């Protein structure tokens, strides 16, 4: 058969190459669930209306998240709290589990919606109204490296005592945390994100560069373990006021927190130590059969008094019985 007849049989016109089967399989394998997941990718999305401040803020958040960030510059008519279908579609299309939507309204001029997805379903999201915004300092002496892992600090009691703030801390850590490493170098951390709880609805976010220098003790010849650390404000900094939030249901959260079977039964598995699907550890201890008759029970002070009374009563009873027996014997002998 010639090329023309093969094309007519297969139904594929001449000059059009069929998508490779192996390439399709590779894409499916990359998107499928893994025991150790890839680094989370974020989507930076522009809403239907965005002013200059929101555009600059989204660009700066994109720079902080690089290279694990995808910026969608076109306007999207997305209202996350009214319809989550567009977010699920964009998450599946770009294989991204984090998103940040910026838009402008008459009531809230600068608004950010930060959220995350599980299995391409919107899981948690929080809406913030941005105030007191200042952009990145162009003349800053300390600048973060692209892809560097930040040091994230939460200041205030509300992060532990308030349920909404604790979920916000978890969400912000997930969004800005970057790649996960088992070990890190102290000098490799070149910027820090500090979130401070001002009141029950407001969070202050500050972005600082870290400068390392010799401490005074090192200059005097003393042995020191850590260098001197100075923080330089490099921006952006802003106040985030929590205006709305939506958290996942218990069923979806439990499904997202499941630990894979391969990790629960990894190398070094002990049959007497087990984990449930949420990672709780249970241990089983085997003991020999004990003889209860040889066990010495604990003696309490409250029991000692009653035992003495019981012993005295038994002794008095035995003396009475002995006297009665002696009197009865003497009576019989006199007869």
PDB file of N, CA and C in Angstrom, residues 246-292:
ATOM      1  N   UNK A 246     -13.876  30.491  52.650  1.00  0.00           N
ATOM      2  CA  UNK A 246     -14.620  29.259  52.391  1.00  0.00           C
ATOM      3  C   UNK A 246     -13.645  28.096  52.526  1.00  0.00           C
ATOM      4  N   UNK A 247     -13.951  27.177  53.450  1.00  0.00           N
ATOM      5  CA  UNK A 247     -13.074  26.058  53.729  1.00  0.00           C
ATOM      6  C   UNK A 247     -13.706  24.763  53.236  1.00  0.00           C
ATOM      7  N   UNK A 248     -12.868  23.750  53.070  1.00  0.00           N
ATOM      8  CA  UNK A 248     -13.321  22.474  52.524  1.00  0.00           C
ATOM      9  C   UNK A 248     -14.174  21.721  53.536  1.00  0.00           C
ATOM     10  N   UNK A 249     -14.972  20.802  53.025  1.00  0.00           N
ATOM     11  CA  UNK A 249     -15.767  19.938  53.895  1.00  0.00           C
ATOM     12  C   UNK A 249     -14.848  18.918  54.580  1.00  0.00           C
ATOM     13  N   UNK A 250     -15.358  18.284  55.614  1.00  0.00           N
ATOM     14  CA  UNK A 250     -14.547  17.312  56.356  1.00  0.00           C
ATOM     15  C   UNK A 250     -14.165  16.120  55.480  1.00  0.00           C
ATOM     16  N   UNK A 251     -15.081  15.678  54.614  1.00  0.00           N
ATOM     17  CA  UNK A 251     -14.788  14.530  53.760  1.00  0.00           C
ATOM     18  C   UNK A 251     -13.664  14.850  52.773  1.00  0.00           C
ATOM     19  N   UNK A 252     -13.724  16.030  52.140  1.00  0.00           N
ATOM     20  CA  UNK A 252     -12.689  16.406  51.186  1.00  0.00           C
ATOM     21  C   UNK A 252     -11.349  16.625  51.891  1.00  0.00           C
ATOM     22  N   UNK A 253     -11.372  17.214  53.087  1.00  0.00           N
ATOM     23  CA  UNK A 253     -10.120  17.429  53.816  1.00  0.00           C
ATOM     24  C   UNK A 253      -9.494  16.109  54.249  1.00  0.00           C
ATOM     25  N   UNK A 254     -10.301  15.162  54.727  1.00  0.00           N
ATOM     26  CA  UNK A 254      -9.767  13.863  55.113  1.00  0.00           C
ATOM     27  C   UNK A 254      -9.190  13.125  53.914  1.00  0.00           C
ATOM     28  N   UNK A 255      -9.832  13.287  52.764  1.00  0.00           N
ATOM     29  CA  UNK A 255      -9.304  12.650  51.546  1.00  0.00           C
ATOM     30  C   UNK A 255      -7.979  13.273  51.134  1.00  0.00           C
ATOM     31  N   UNK A 256      -7.849  14.599  51.320  1.00  0.00           N
ATOM     32  CA  UNK A 256      -6.603  15.266  50.951  1.00  0.00           C
ATOM     33  C   UNK A 256      -5.471  14.952  51.915  1.00  0.00           C
ATOM     34  N   UNK A 257      -5.799  14.612  53.166  1.00  0.00           N
ATOM     35  CA  UNK A 257      -4.774  14.346  54.176  1.00  0.00           C
ATOM     36  C   UNK A 257      -4.368  12.885  54.255  1.00  0.00           C
ATOM     37  N   UNK A 258      -4.916  12.049  53.385  1.00  0.00           N
ATOM     38  CA  UNK A 258      -4.563  10.621  53.408  1.00  0.00           C
ATOM     39  C   UNK A 258      -3.078  10.436  53.094  1.00  0.00           C
ATOM     40  N   UNK A 259      -2.428   9.550  53.833  1.00  0.00           N
ATOM     41  CA  UNK A 259      -1.022   9.219  53.592  1.00  0.00           C
ATOM     42  C   UNK A 259      -0.971   7.977  52.714  1.00  0.00           C
ATOM     43  N   UNK A 260      -0.193   7.996  51.617  1.00  0.00           N
ATOM     44  CA  UNK A 260      -0.152   6.835  50.711  1.00  0.00           C
ATOM     45  C   UNK A 260       0.284   5.563  51.428  1.00  0.00           C
ATOM     46  N   UNK A 261      -0.187   4.446  50.892  1.00  0.00           N
ATOM     47  CA  UNK A 261       0.134   3.142  51.480  1.00  0.00           C
ATOM     48  C   UNK A 261       1.635   2.889  51.459  1.00  0.00           C
ATOM     49  N   UNK A 262       2.326   3.365  50.406  1.00  0.00           N
ATOM     50  CA  UNK A 262       3.763   3.114  50.294  1.00  0.00           C
ATOM     51  C   UNK A 262       4.543   3.806  51.403  1.00  0.00           C
ATOM     52  N   UNK A 263       4.060   4.979  51.858  1.00  0.00           N
ATOM     53  CA  UNK A 263       4.746   5.682  52.941  1.00  0.00           C
ATOM     54  C   UNK A 263       4.396   5.090  54.295  1.00  0.00           C
ATOM     55  N   UNK A 264       3.163   4.595  54.437  1.00  0.00           N
ATOM     56  CA  UNK A 264       2.774   3.984  55.699  1.00  0.00           C
ATOM     57  C   UNK A 264       3.446   2.641  55.914  1.00  0.00           C
ATOM     58  N   UNK A 265       3.836   1.971  54.822  1.00  0.00           N
ATOM     59  CA  UNK A 265       4.507   0.674  54.913  1.00  0.00           C
ATOM     60  C   UNK A 265       5.835   0.756  54.178  1.00  0.00           C
ATOM     61  N   UNK A 266       6.643   1.729  54.549  1.00  0.00           N
ATOM     62  CA  UNK A 266       7.938   1.916  53.895  1.00  0.00           C
ATOM     63  C   UNK A 266       8.971   0.983  54.517  1.00  0.00           C
ATOM     64  N   UNK A 267      10.239   1.152  54.100  1.00  0.00           N
ATOM     65  CA  UNK A 267      11.331   0.330  54.604  1.00  0.00           C
ATOM     66  C   UNK A 267      11.486   0.565  56.099  1.00  0.00           C
ATOM     67  N   UNK A 268      11.773  -0.522  56.826  1.00  0.00           N
ATOM     68  CA  UNK A 268      11.835  -0.444  58.267  1.00  0.00           C
ATOM     69  C   UNK A 268      10.472  -0.615  58.915  1.00  0.00           C
ATOM     70  N   UNK A 269       9.551  -1.233  58.191  1.00  0.00           N
ATOM     71  CA  UNK A 269       8.186  -1.430  58.684  1.00  0.00           C
ATOM     72  C   UNK A 269       8.186  -2.414  59.845  1.00  0.00           C
ATOM     73  N   UNK A 270       7.521  -2.071  60.915  1.00  0.00           N
ATOM     74  CA  UNK A 270       7.377  -2.919  62.096  1.00  0.00           C
ATOM     75  C   UNK A 270       5.915  -3.310  62.208  1.00  0.00           C
ATOM     76  N   UNK A 271       5.662  -4.616  62.291  1.00  0.00           N
ATOM     77  CA  UNK A 271       4.268  -5.068  62.291  1.00  0.00           C
ATOM     78  C   UNK A 271       3.541  -4.674  63.575  1.00  0.00           C
ATOM     79  N   UNK A 272       4.301  -4.356  64.628  1.00  0.00           N
ATOM     80  CA  UNK A 272       3.666  -3.950  65.880  1.00  0.00           C
ATOM     81  C   UNK A 272       3.422  -2.445  65.946  1.00  0.00           C
ATOM     82  N   UNK A 273       3.880  -1.686  64.957  1.00  0.00           N
ATOM     83  CA  UNK A 273       3.646  -0.246  64.879  1.00  0.00           C
ATOM     84  C   UNK A 273       2.861   0.019  63.603  1.00  0.00           C
ATOM     85  N   UNK A 274       1.735   0.654  63.720  1.00  0.00           N
ATOM     86  CA  UNK A 274       0.864   0.889  62.559  1.00  0.00           C
ATOM     87  C   UNK A 274       0.428   2.346  62.545  1.00  0.00           C
ATOM     88  N   UNK A 275      -0.032   2.772  61.374  1.00  0.00           N
ATOM     89  CA  UNK A 275      -0.555   4.115  61.165  1.00  0.00           C
ATOM     90  C   UNK A 275      -1.900   4.020  60.495  1.00  0.00           C
ATOM     91  N   UNK A 276      -2.793   4.912  60.888  1.00  0.00           N
ATOM     92  CA  UNK A 276      -4.061   4.964  60.190  1.00  0.00           C
ATOM     93  C   UNK A 276      -3.930   5.861  58.973  1.00  0.00           C
ATOM     94  N   UNK A 277      -5.027   6.102  58.280  1.00  0.00           N
ATOM     95  CA  UNK A 277      -4.982   6.848  57.025  1.00  0.00           C
ATOM     96  C   UNK A 277      -4.642   8.318  57.228  1.00  0.00           C
ATOM     97  N   UNK A 278      -4.799   8.823  58.448  1.00  0.00           N
ATOM     98  CA  UNK A 278      -4.489  10.223  58.741  1.00  0.00           C
ATOM     99  C   UNK A 278      -3.125  10.394  59.387  1.00  0.00           C
ATOM    100  N   UNK A 279      -2.351   9.307  59.509  1.00  0.00           N
ATOM    101  CA  UNK A 279      -0.989   9.406  60.015  1.00  0.00           C
ATOM    102  C   UNK A 279      -0.843   9.210  61.502  1.00  0.00           C
ATOM    103  N   UNK A 280      -1.922   8.884  62.220  1.00  0.00           N
ATOM    104  CA  UNK A 280      -1.815   8.641  63.659  1.00  0.00           C
ATOM    105  C   UNK A 280      -1.101   7.302  63.892  1.00  0.00           C
ATOM    106  N   UNK A 281      -0.141   7.289  64.827  1.00  0.00           N
ATOM    107  CA  UNK A 281       0.689   6.110  65.081  1.00  0.00           C
ATOM    108  C   UNK A 281       0.114   5.326  66.255  1.00  0.00           C
ATOM    109  N   UNK A 282       0.009   4.005  66.075  1.00  0.00           N
ATOM    110  CA  UNK A 282      -0.472   3.112  67.121  1.00  0.00           C
ATOM    111  C   UNK A 282       0.573   2.021  67.351  1.00  0.00           C
ATOM    112  N   UNK A 283       0.810   1.690  68.606  1.00  0.00           N
ATOM    113  CA  UNK A 283       1.760   0.648  68.965  1.00  0.00           C
ATOM    114  C   UNK A 283       1.075  -0.491  69.689  1.00  0.00           C
ATOM    115  N   UNK A 284       1.624  -1.716  69.517  1.00  0.00           N
ATOM    116  CA  UNK A 284       1.064  -2.899  70.157  1.00  0.00           C
ATOM    117  C   UNK A 284       2.175  -3.569  70.963  1.00  0.00           C
ATOM    118  N   UNK A 285       1.914  -3.821  72.240  1.00  0.00           N
ATOM    119  CA  UNK A 285       2.899  -4.400  73.150  1.00  0.00           C
ATOM    120  C   UNK A 285       2.416  -5.780  73.569  1.00  0.00           C
ATOM    121  N   UNK A 286       3.295  -6.786  73.461  1.00  0.00           N
ATOM    122  CA  UNK A 286       2.970  -8.164  73.834  1.00  0.00           C
ATOM    123  C   UNK A 286       3.579  -8.471  75.194  1.00  0.00           C
ATOM    124  N   UNK A 287       2.769  -8.983  76.145  1.00  0.00           N
ATOM    125  CA  UNK A 287       3.217  -9.351  77.483  1.00  0.00           C
ATOM    126  C   UNK A 287       2.930 -10.824  77.742  1.00  0.00           C
ATOM    127  N   UNK A 288       3.756 -11.443  78.617  1.00  0.00           N
ATOM    128  CA  UNK A 288       3.509 -12.836  79.004  1.00  0.00           C
ATOM    129  C   UNK A 288       2.291 -12.906  79.925  1.00  0.00           C
ATOM    130  N   UNK A 289       1.728 -14.130  80.022  1.00  0.00           N
ATOM    131  CA  UNK A 289       0.572 -14.309  80.875  1.00  0.00           C
ATOM    132  C   UNK A 289       0.988 -14.169  82.337  1.00  0.00           C
ATOM    133  N   UNK A 290       0.291 -13.325  83.075  1.00  0.00           N
ATOM    134  CA  UNK A 290       0.640 -13.044  84.446  1.00  0.00           C
ATOM    135  C   UNK A 290      -0.220 -13.851  85.415  1.00  0.00           C
ATOM    136  N   UNK A 291       0.412 -14.265  86.538  1.00  0.00           N
ATOM    137  CA  UNK A 291      -0.298 -14.979  87.592  1.00  0.00           C
ATOM    138  C   UNK A 291      -0.850 -13.950  88.576  1.00  0.00           C
ATOM    139  N   UNK A 292      -2.145 -13.801  88.583  1.00  0.00           N
ATOM    140  CA  UNK A 292      -2.771 -12.778  89.413  1.00  0.00           C
ATOM    141  C   UNK A 292      -2.588 -13.083  90.894  1.00  0.00           C
TER     142      UNK A 292
END
